[in-house]
XYZ file of C-alpha atoms in Angstrom:
555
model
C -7.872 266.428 123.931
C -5.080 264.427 124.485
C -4.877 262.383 128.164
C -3.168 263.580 131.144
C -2.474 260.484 132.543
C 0.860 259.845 130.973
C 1.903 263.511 132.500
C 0.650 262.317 135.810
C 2.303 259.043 135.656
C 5.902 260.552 134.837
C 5.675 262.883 137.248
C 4.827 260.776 139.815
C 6.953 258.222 138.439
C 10.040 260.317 138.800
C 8.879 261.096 142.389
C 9.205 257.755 143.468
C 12.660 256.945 141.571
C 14.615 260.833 141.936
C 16.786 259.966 145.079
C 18.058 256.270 143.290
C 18.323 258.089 140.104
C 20.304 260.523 141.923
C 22.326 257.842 143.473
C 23.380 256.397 140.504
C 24.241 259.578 138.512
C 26.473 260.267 141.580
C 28.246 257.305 140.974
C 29.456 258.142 138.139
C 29.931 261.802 138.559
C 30.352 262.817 142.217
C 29.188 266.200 142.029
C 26.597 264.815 139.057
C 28.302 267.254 136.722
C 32.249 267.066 137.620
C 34.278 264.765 139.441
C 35.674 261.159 138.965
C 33.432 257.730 139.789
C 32.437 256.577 143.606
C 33.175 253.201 144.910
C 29.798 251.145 145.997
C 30.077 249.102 147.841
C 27.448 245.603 147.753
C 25.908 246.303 150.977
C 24.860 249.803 149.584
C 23.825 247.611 146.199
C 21.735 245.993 148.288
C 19.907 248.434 150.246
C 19.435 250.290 146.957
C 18.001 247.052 145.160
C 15.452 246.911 148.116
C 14.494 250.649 147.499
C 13.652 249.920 143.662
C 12.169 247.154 144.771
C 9.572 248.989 147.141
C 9.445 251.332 144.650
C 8.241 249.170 141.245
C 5.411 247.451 143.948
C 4.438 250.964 144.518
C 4.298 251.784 140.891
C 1.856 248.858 139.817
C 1.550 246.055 137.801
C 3.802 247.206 134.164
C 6.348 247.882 136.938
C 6.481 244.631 138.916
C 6.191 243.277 135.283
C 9.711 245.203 134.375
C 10.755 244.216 137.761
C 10.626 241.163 136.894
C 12.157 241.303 133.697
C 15.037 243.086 135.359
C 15.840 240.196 137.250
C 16.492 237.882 134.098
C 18.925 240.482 132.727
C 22.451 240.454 134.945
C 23.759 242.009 131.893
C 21.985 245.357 132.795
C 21.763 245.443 136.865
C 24.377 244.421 138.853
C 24.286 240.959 140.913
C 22.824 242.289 144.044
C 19.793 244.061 142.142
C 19.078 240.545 140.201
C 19.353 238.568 143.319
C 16.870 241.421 145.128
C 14.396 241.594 142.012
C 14.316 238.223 141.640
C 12.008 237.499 144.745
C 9.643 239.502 142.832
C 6.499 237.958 142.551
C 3.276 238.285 140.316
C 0.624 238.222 143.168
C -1.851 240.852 143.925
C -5.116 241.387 144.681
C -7.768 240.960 142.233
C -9.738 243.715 141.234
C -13.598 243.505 142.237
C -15.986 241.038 140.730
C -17.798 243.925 139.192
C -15.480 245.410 137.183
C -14.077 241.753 135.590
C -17.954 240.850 134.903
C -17.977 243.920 132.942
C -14.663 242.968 131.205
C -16.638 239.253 130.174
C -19.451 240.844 129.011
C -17.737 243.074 126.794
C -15.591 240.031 125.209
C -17.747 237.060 125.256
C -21.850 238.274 126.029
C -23.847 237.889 129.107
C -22.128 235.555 132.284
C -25.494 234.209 132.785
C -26.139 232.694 129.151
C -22.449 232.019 128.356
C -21.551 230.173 131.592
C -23.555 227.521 133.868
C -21.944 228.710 136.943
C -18.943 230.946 137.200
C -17.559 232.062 140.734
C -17.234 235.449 142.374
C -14.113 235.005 144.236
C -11.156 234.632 141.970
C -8.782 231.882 142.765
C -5.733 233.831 141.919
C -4.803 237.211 141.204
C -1.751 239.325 139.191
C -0.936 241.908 137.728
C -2.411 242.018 134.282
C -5.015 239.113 135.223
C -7.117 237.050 137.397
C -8.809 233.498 137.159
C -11.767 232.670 138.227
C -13.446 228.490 138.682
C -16.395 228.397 136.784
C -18.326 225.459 134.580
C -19.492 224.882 130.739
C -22.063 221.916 130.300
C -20.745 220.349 132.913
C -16.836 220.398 132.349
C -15.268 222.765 134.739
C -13.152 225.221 133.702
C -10.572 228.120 134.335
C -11.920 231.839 133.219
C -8.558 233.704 132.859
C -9.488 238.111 132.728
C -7.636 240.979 131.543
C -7.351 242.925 134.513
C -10.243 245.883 134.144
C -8.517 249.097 132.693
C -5.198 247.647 132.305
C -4.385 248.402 128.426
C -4.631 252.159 129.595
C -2.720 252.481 132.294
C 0.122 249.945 130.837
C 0.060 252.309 127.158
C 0.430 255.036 129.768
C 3.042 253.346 131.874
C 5.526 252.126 128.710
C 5.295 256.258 127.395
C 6.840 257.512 130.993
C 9.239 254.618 130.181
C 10.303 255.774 126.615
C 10.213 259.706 128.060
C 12.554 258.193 130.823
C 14.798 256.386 128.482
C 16.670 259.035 127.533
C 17.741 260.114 131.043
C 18.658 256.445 132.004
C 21.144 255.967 129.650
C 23.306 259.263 131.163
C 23.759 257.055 134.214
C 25.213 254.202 132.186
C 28.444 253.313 130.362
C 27.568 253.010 126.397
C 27.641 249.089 126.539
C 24.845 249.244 129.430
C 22.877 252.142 127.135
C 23.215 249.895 124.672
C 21.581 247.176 126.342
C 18.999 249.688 128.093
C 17.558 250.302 124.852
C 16.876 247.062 123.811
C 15.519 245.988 126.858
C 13.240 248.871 126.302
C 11.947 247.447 123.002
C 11.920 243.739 124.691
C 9.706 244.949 127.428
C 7.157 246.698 125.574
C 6.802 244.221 123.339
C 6.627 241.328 126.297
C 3.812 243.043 128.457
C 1.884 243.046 124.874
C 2.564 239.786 124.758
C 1.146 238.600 127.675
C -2.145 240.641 127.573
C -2.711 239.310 124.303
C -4.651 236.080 125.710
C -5.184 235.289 121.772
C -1.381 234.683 121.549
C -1.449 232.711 124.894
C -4.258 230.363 123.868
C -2.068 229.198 121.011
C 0.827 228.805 122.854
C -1.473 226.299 125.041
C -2.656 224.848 121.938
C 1.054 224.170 120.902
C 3.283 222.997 124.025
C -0.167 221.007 125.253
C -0.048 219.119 121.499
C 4.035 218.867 122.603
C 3.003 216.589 125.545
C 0.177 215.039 124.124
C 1.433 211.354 124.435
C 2.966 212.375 128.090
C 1.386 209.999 130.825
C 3.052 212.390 133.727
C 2.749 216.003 131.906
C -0.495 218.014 131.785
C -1.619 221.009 129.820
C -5.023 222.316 129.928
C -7.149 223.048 126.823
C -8.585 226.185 125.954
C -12.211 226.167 124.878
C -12.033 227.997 122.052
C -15.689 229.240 121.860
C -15.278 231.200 125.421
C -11.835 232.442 124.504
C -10.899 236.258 123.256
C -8.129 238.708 123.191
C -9.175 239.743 127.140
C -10.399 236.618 128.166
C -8.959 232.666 128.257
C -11.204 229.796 129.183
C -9.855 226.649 129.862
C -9.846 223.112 131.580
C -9.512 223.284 134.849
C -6.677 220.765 136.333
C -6.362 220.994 140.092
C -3.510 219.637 141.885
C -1.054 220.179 144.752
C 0.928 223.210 144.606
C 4.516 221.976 143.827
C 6.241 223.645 146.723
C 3.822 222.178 149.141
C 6.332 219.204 150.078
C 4.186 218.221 153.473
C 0.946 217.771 151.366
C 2.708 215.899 148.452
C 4.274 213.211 151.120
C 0.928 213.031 153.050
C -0.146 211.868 149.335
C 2.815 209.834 148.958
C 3.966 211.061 145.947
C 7.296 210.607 144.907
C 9.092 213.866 144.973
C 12.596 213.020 143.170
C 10.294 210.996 140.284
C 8.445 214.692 140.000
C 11.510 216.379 139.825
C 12.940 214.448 137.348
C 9.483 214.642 135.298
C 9.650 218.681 135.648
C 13.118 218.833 134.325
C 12.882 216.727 131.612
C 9.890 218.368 130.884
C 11.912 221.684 130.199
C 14.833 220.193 128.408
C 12.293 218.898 125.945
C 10.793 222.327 125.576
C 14.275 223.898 124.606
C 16.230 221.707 123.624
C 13.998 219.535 120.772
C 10.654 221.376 120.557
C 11.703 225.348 120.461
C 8.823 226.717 122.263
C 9.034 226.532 126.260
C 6.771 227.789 129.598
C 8.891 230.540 130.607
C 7.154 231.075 134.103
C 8.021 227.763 136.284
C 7.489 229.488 139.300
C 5.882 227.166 141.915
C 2.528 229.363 141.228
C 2.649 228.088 138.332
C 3.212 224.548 138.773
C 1.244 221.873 140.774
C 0.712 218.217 141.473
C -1.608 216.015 140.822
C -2.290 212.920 143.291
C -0.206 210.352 140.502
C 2.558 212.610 140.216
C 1.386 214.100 137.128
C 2.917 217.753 136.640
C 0.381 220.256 135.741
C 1.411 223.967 133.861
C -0.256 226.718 134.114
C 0.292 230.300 132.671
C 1.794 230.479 129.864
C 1.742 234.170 129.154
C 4.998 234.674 129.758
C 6.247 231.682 126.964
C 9.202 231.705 125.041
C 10.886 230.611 121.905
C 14.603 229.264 120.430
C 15.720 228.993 117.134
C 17.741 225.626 115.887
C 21.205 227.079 116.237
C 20.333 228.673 119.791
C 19.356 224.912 120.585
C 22.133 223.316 119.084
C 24.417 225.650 121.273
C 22.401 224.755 124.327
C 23.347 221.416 124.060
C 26.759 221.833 123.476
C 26.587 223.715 126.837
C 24.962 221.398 128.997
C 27.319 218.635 127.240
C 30.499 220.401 127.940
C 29.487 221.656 131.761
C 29.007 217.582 131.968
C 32.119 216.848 130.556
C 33.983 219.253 132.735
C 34.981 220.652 129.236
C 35.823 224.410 130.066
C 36.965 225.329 126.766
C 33.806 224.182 125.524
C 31.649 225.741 127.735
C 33.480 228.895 126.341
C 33.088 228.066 122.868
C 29.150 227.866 123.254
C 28.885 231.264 124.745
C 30.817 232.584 122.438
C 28.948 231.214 119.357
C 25.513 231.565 120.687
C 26.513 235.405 121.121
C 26.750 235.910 125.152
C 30.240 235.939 125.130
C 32.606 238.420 123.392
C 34.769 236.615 121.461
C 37.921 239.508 122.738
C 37.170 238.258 126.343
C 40.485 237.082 128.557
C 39.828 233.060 127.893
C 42.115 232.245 130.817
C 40.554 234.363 133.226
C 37.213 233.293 132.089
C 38.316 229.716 132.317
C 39.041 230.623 136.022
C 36.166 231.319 136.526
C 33.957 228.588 135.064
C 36.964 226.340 136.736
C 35.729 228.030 140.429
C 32.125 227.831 139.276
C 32.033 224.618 138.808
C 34.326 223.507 142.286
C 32.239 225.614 144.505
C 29.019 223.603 142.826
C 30.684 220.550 143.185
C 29.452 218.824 146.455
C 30.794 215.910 148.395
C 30.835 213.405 145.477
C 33.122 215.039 142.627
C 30.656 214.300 140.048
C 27.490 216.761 141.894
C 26.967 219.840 141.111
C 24.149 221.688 140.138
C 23.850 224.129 137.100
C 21.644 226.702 138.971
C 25.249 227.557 141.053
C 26.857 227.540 137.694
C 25.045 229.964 136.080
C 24.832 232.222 139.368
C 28.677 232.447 138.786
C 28.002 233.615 135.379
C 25.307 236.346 136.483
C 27.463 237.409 138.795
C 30.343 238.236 136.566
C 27.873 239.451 133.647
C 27.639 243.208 134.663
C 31.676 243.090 134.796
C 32.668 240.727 132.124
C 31.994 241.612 128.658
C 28.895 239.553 128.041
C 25.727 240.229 126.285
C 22.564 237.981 127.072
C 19.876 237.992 123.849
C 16.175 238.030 124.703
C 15.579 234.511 124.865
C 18.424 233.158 126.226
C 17.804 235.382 129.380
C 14.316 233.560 129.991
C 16.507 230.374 129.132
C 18.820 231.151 131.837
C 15.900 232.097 133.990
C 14.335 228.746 133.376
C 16.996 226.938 134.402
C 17.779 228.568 137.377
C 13.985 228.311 138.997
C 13.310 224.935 137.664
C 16.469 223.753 139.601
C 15.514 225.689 142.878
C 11.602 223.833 142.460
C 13.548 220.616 141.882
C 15.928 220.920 145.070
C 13.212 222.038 146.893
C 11.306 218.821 146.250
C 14.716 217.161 146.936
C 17.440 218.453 148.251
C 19.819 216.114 147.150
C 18.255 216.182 143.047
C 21.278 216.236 140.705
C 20.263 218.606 137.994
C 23.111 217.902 135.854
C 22.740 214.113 136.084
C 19.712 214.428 134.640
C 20.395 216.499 132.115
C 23.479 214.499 131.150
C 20.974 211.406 131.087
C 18.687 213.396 129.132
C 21.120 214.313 126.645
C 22.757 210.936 126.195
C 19.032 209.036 126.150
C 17.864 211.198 122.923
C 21.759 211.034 121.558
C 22.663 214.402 121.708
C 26.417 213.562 123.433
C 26.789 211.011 120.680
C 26.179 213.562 117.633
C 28.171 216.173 119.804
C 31.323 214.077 119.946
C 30.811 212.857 116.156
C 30.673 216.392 115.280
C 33.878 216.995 116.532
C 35.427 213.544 115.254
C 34.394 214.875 111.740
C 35.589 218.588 112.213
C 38.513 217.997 113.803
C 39.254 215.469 110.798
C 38.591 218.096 108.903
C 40.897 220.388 110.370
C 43.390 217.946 110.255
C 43.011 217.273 106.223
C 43.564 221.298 105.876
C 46.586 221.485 108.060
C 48.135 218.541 105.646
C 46.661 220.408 102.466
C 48.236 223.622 103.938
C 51.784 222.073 105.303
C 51.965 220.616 101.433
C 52.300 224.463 100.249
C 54.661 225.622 102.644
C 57.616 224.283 101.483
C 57.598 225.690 98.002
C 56.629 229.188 99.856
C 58.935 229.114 101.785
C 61.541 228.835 99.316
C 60.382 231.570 97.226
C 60.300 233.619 100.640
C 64.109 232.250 101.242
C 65.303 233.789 97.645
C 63.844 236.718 97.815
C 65.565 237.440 101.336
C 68.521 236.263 99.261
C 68.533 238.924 96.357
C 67.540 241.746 99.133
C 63.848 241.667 96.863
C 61.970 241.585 100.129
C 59.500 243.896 101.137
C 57.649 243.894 104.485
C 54.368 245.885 105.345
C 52.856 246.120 109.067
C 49.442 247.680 109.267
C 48.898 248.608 113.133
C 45.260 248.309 114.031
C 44.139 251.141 116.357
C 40.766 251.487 116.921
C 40.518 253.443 120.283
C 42.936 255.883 118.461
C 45.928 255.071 121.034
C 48.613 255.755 118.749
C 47.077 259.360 118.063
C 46.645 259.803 121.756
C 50.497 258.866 122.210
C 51.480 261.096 119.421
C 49.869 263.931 120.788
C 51.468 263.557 124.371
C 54.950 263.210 122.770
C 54.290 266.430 120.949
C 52.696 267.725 123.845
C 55.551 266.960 126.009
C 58.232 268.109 123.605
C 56.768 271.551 123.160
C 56.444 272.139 126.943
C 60.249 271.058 126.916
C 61.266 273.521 124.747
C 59.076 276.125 126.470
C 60.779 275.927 130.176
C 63.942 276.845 128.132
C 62.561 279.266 125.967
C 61.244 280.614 129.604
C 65.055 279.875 131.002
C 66.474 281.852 128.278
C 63.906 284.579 128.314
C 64.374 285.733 132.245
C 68.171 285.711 131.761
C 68.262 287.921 128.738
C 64.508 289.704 127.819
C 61.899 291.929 128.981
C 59.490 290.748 132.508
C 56.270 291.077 129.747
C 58.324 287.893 127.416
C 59.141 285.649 130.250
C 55.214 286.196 131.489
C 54.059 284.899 128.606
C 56.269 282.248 127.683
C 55.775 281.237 131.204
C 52.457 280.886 130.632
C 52.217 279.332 127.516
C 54.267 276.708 128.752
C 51.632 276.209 132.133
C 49.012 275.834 129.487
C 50.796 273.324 127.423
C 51.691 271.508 131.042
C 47.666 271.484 132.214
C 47.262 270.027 128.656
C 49.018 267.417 128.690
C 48.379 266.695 132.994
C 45.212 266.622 131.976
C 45.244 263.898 129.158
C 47.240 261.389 131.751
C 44.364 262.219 134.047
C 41.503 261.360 132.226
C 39.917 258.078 132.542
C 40.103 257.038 128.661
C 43.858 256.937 128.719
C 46.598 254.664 127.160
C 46.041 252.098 129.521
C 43.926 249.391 128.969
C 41.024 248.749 131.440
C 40.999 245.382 133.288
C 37.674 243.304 132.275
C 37.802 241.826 135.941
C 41.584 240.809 136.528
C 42.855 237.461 139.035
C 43.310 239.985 141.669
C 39.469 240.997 141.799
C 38.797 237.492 140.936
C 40.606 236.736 144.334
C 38.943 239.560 146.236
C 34.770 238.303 144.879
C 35.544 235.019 146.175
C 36.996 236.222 150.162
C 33.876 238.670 150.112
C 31.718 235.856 149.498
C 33.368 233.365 151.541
């Protein structure tokens, strides 16, 4: 017999989620099944971003998990729900010793003969696992447990989501469906992921091999013989939680050296290894008493290919630069941007991005406020954020809020530029575009070689009347047909007031009745294609005007 759960869960699922759901569909249809779009405004946002919020802590642990997936995705939710979701955090109680004793037993054998010591009390908890201290022949370790009955209720949790899918995607425009969808896929295969301790034991084993020369960079080693698909056994590293700024200066260690260490740290995951902690909450980070940055978690890890690297660099180079067309170049290549976006308006906006981070030296300004500009236009620009650039993004944007928190006045794009120009990476940037733009140049001679002779054919022809010219018009959205159809529209109502003229001056009451109302029909007709939203008019992508407007909200 089949489980209930999943029933249960959907039900009670769409208890907690009917009056948002509601909400939204209103929105878009004011009486959910007629009427035009409502205005909302961000203080309503915002209240409604704290009611989803209330409502995935409610839900459990694969909701704060999509939660906090959410919050890396300004391409789905709007600014105010990112900003909301994004204080979202992974800490709950742990479930009773009992239950993850039975959960070690089952994976690795008997606590007593596997273990010299192993605590009762975990030292953390979330919402797929808990760790516990413990020792093995001496060394002590970190005991990292599935959660007890977590597979079932998460397989039960990601059907409601699928049944739900379909619903969702009503309350959306087709780009946001679109991106729905895949975030569906994304997420189910994430949460996997990270209760797969198997796949997080070799991601261990490959970013600690990374930073196995580092002096200032720790990784702990699994132990492989205490290590299973539910359970992780490592090294333990203590150390100073890295938000804990009183305790670090009681130690005396240097805070802006630790910064620096954490960020470089990251920009060598991305940029030159392809495989990166994806979690650098300050949970998940601590201190050691020389200033040595330990990592811990790496269940939520991520990966970039070469070209999604390369781009990343030519990002980072061009936001040091100043270079705005560059900056727009990379997003379009690496496949956020859409290459039919308004360049000028978008350059106004990475122009105000980039003055607003700019503090009292013209040179600082931090990359965190940078790409906050870029969230925030994300749900209105046409922009598209791939799987791992989103935790890229992410990345970025809490490493540089640990970094300022150790200290507040911590350039994050003076380091980076340093970074970049240390390993050579603004060197073979601006080589690059030495060779392609001498490239470009040996074309445009090639090609300005041929024109002449073209041209002179072209000439001669226009000379003996021999030339023919063909326009293909390129209308995807059908405007042309839409036009057509007015004009016809339009002419036949014409013609029927006359007829309808014609007919009350010379024929019968029953003739002028109908032509009368044949011509009101062909009138509502063609009212009601000027008054539907897909018209000839082009929608603004976000014009100066609301441009203007964002910015005197905010200020």
């Amino acid at each position: 017999m089949p489980s209930l759960r999943p029933y249960w869960r959907f039900l009670r699922v769409l208890r907690q989620f009917l009056p948002l759901l509601l909400a939204w569909g209103r929105d878009r249809r004011r009486f959910l099944l007629v009427g035009g779009t409502r205005q909302v405004s961000p203080e309503e946002r915002r209240r409604r971003a704290e009611e989803l919020l209330d409502s995935l802590l409610t839900l459990g642990p694969t909701f704060i998990k999509l939660g906090q997936l959410l919050s890396t995705r300004p391409d789905v939710l709007p600014p105010e729900y990112v900003s909301t979701l994004s204080t979202l955090q992974d800490d709950v109680p742990p479930a009773p010793w009992p239950e993850a004793k039975d959960v070690i037993e089952d994976e690795l054998g008997p606590v007593e003969d596997r273990f010299a010591s192993l605590d009762t009390d975990a030292i953390s908890g979330a919402s797929l696992g808990q760790v516990y201290r413990g020792r093995i022949d001496g060394q002590p370790v970190a005991v990292k447990v599935r959660r007890p009955g977590i597979e079932s209720l998460v397989e039960a949790d990601l059907r409601v989501l699928r049944w739900s899918l379909p619903f969702l995607v009503l309350l959306v425009d087709d780009a946001r469906a679109f991106s729905l969808r895949n975030l569906a896929d994304e997420f189910d295969t994430t949460i996997r992921e990270e209760m797969d301790y198997e796949r997080e034991r070799r991601m261990l084993e490959e970013i600690g091999g990374n930073f196995a020369d580092r002096e200032r960079i720790a990784v702990p080693d699994p132990i492989d013989s205490h290590c299973s698909e539910g359970v992780l056994t490592m090294e333990y590293l203590g150390g100073t939680k890295v938000d804990d700024v009183a305790e670090l200066d009681r130690l005396g260690v240097d805070r802006t050296a630790v910064a620096e260490t954490l960020q470089r740290a990251y920009l060598e995951m991305i940029v030159e290894h392809g495989v990166f902690h994806a979690d650098p909450h300050p949970g998940n980070l601590a201190v050691r008493d020389d200033g040595t940055v330990v990592f811990y978690d790496f269940g939520m890890s991520g990966r970039v290919d070469e070209f999604v690297q390369g781009k990343i660099v030519e990002f980072y180079v061009a936001v040091a630069e100043q270079d705005i067309d560059g900056i727009l170049d990379a997003l379009i290549e690496i496949g956020t941007l859409s290459p039919e976006a308004d360049r000028a308006v978008m350059a106004e906006v990475m122009e105000l991005a980039i003055r607003d981070a700019r503090g009292e030296d013209i040179e600082q300004y931090r990359v965190q406020q940078i790409i906050g500009q870029i969230e925030d236009s994300i749900y209105e620009f046409p922009f598209r954020l791939p799987k791992d650039l989103a935790l890229v993004l992410r990345v970025a944007t809490v490493v540089e809020g640990v970094c300022v928190t150790l200290d507040p006045d911590f350039d994050f794009i003076a380091t980076a530029t340093e970074y970049l120009t240390e390993q050579g990476y603004r060197e073979e940037t601006v080589r690059r575009y030495v060779e392609e733009t001498g490239e470009q140049l040996r074309e445009s001679g090639a090609a300005a070689a041929r024109i002449p002779p073209k041209l002179e054919r072209a000439l001669d022809r226009v000379e003996r009347e021999n030339l023919h010219v063909r326009a293909d018009i390129e209308d995807s959205d059908r405007l042309l047909d839409l036009l057509a159809k007015r004009l016809i529209l339009g002419a036949l109502a014409a013609a029927g007031v006359v007829v309808t003229a014609l007919f009350h001056l010379s024929a019968t009451v029953e003739a002028t009745a109908v032509a009368g109302g044949l011509t009101l029909l062909l009138l509502a007709v063609l009212y009601r294609s000027f008054t539907k939203r897909r018209g000839i008019r082009a929608e603004p992508q976000f014009t100066r005007q609301n441009l203007r407007a964002r910015r005197e909200e905010e200020d």
